[in-house]
PDB file of C-alpha atoms in Angstrom:
ATOM      1  CA  UNK A 184      11.125  -5.891  17.219  1.00 69.00           C
ATOM      2  CA  UNK A 185      10.157  -2.210  17.471  1.00 72.00           C
ATOM      3  CA  UNK A 186      13.056   0.218  17.665  1.00 69.00           C
ATOM      4  CA  UNK A 187      12.669   3.400  19.750  1.00 70.00           C
ATOM      5  CA  UNK A 188      11.504   6.620  18.108  1.00 73.00           C
ATOM      6  CA  UNK A 189      14.100   9.078  16.899  1.00 70.00           C
ATOM      7  CA  UNK A 190      17.003   8.931  14.469  1.00 69.00           C
ATOM      8  CA  UNK A 191      18.306   5.532  13.415  1.00 70.00           C
ATOM      9  CA  UNK A 192      21.608   4.467  14.968  1.00 72.00           C
ATOM     10  CA  UNK A 193      24.562   4.848  12.594  1.00 76.00           C
ATOM     11  CA  UNK A 194      25.333   1.808  10.487  1.00 80.00           C
ATOM     12  CA  UNK A 195      24.368   0.028   7.268  1.00 83.00           C
ATOM     13  CA  UNK A 196      20.691  -0.124   8.212  1.00 75.00           C
ATOM     14  CA  UNK A 197      20.530   3.645   8.693  1.00 74.00           C
ATOM     15  CA  UNK A 198      22.328   4.219   5.388  1.00 80.00           C
ATOM     16  CA  UNK A 199      19.763   2.133   3.500  1.00 82.00           C
ATOM     17  CA  UNK A 200      16.599   3.252   5.298  1.00 77.00           C
ATOM     18  CA  UNK A 201      17.489   6.826   6.240  1.00 75.00           C
ATOM     19  CA  UNK A 202      16.789   8.342   2.800  1.00 80.00           C
ATOM     20  CA  UNK A 203      13.321   6.752   2.777  1.00 81.00           C
ATOM     21  CA  UNK A 204      12.168   8.672   5.850  1.00 79.00           C
ATOM     22  CA  UNK A 205      11.450  12.405   5.477  1.00 83.00           C
ATOM     23  CA  UNK A 206      13.500  14.527   7.932  1.00 81.00           C
ATOM     24  CA  UNK A 207      10.369  16.003   9.542  1.00 84.00           C
ATOM     25  CA  UNK A 208       9.199  12.484  10.509  1.00 81.00           C
ATOM     26  CA  UNK A 209      12.457  11.225  12.035  1.00 74.00           C
ATOM     27  CA  UNK A 210      11.657  12.458  15.549  1.00 77.00           C
ATOM     28  CA  UNK A 211       8.303  10.654  15.712  1.00 81.00           C
ATOM     29  CA  UNK A 212       8.774   7.637  13.424  1.00 78.00           C
ATOM     30  CA  UNK A 213       9.389   4.138  14.718  1.00 76.00           C
ATOM     31  CA  UNK A 214      11.120   1.362  12.809  1.00 74.00           C
ATOM     32  CA  UNK A 215       9.549  -2.080  13.075  1.00 80.00           C
ATOM     33  CA  UNK A 216      12.000  -4.850  12.218  1.00 77.00           C
ATOM     34  CA  UNK A 217      10.608  -8.102  10.879  1.00 80.00           C
ATOM     35  CA  UNK A 218      12.907 -11.112  10.779  1.00 80.00           C
ATOM     36  CA  UNK A 219      11.487 -13.836   8.546  1.00 78.00           C
ATOM     37  CA  UNK A 220      12.000 -17.508   9.277  1.00 83.00           C
ATOM     38  CA  UNK A 221      10.980 -20.785   7.744  1.00 88.00           C
ATOM     39  CA  UNK A 222       9.664 -20.409   4.190  1.00 87.00           C
ATOM     40  CA  UNK A 223       8.150 -17.637   2.090  1.00 86.00           C
ATOM     41  CA  UNK A 224       5.342 -18.626  -0.225  1.00 89.00           C
ATOM     42  CA  UNK A 225       5.750 -16.792  -3.522  1.00 91.00           C
ATOM     43  CA  UNK A 226       3.583 -16.538  -6.603  1.00 94.00           C
ATOM     44  CA  UNK A 227       4.723 -15.669 -10.099  1.00 92.00           C
ATOM     45  CA  UNK A 228       8.391 -15.026  -9.372  1.00 91.00           C
ATOM     46  CA  UNK A 229      10.539 -16.299 -12.226  1.00 91.00           C
ATOM     47  CA  UNK A 230       7.648 -17.548 -14.369  1.00 93.00           C
ATOM     48  CA  UNK A 231       6.164 -16.131 -17.540  1.00 94.00           C
ATOM     49  CA  UNK A 232       2.910 -14.211 -17.503  1.00 93.00           C
ATOM     50  CA  UNK A 233       1.134 -17.069 -19.265  1.00 92.00           C
ATOM     51  CA  UNK A 234       2.419 -19.589 -16.696  1.00 91.00           C
ATOM     52  CA  UNK A 235       0.907 -17.510 -13.897  1.00 92.00           C
ATOM     53  CA  UNK A 236      -2.497 -18.863 -14.971  1.00 94.00           C
ATOM     54  CA  UNK A 237      -1.410 -22.284 -13.658  1.00 94.00           C
ATOM     55  CA  UNK A 238      -1.174 -22.044  -9.855  1.00 93.00           C
ATOM     56  CA  UNK A 239       0.941 -25.183  -9.508  1.00 93.00           C
ATOM     57  CA  UNK A 240       3.526 -23.677 -11.868  1.00 93.00           C
ATOM     58  CA  UNK A 241       3.477 -20.146 -10.449  1.00 94.00           C
ATOM     59  CA  UNK A 242       3.635 -21.066  -6.738  1.00 94.00           C
ATOM     60  CA  UNK A 243       6.879 -21.711  -4.902  1.00 92.00           C
ATOM     61  CA  UNK A 244       8.224 -22.037  -1.360  1.00 91.00           C
ATOM     62  CA  UNK A 245      11.531 -20.312  -0.737  1.00 87.00           C
ATOM     63  CA  UNK A 246      13.543 -21.180   2.377  1.00 89.00           C
ATOM     64  CA  UNK A 247      14.740 -18.286   4.507  1.00 86.00           C
ATOM     65  CA  UNK A 248      18.130 -18.767   6.133  1.00 81.00           C
ATOM     66  CA  UNK A 249      18.202 -17.913   9.822  1.00 70.00           C
ATOM     67  CA  UNK A 250      20.517 -15.029  10.627  1.00 63.00           C
ATOM     68  CA  UNK A 251      21.793 -14.306  14.094  1.00 55.00           C
ATOM     69  CA  UNK A 252      24.298 -11.678  12.985  1.00 52.00           C
ATOM     70  CA  UNK A 253      23.399  -7.993  12.978  1.00 49.00           C
ATOM     71  CA  UNK A 254      26.186  -7.398  10.439  1.00 46.00           C
ATOM     72  CA  UNK A 255      24.088  -8.923   7.652  1.00 47.00           C
ATOM     73  CA  UNK A 256      21.401  -6.223   7.934  1.00 44.00           C
TER      74      UNK A 256
END
């Protein structure tokens, strides 16, 4: 979902993302929201550097819980 250009609406999302956007860009910037679903495929998370040489050990699939609530953002 692409949000309209301009300042972010007040709320927890604006509090977290607002400091990342320089003030001179706020009027022209657009926030693109990506909501993941299904599974993420990860590599090397939670394994030692030496274990990353073994793809079967370093790979993982992490389920993403579906969220319908805007309060969780």
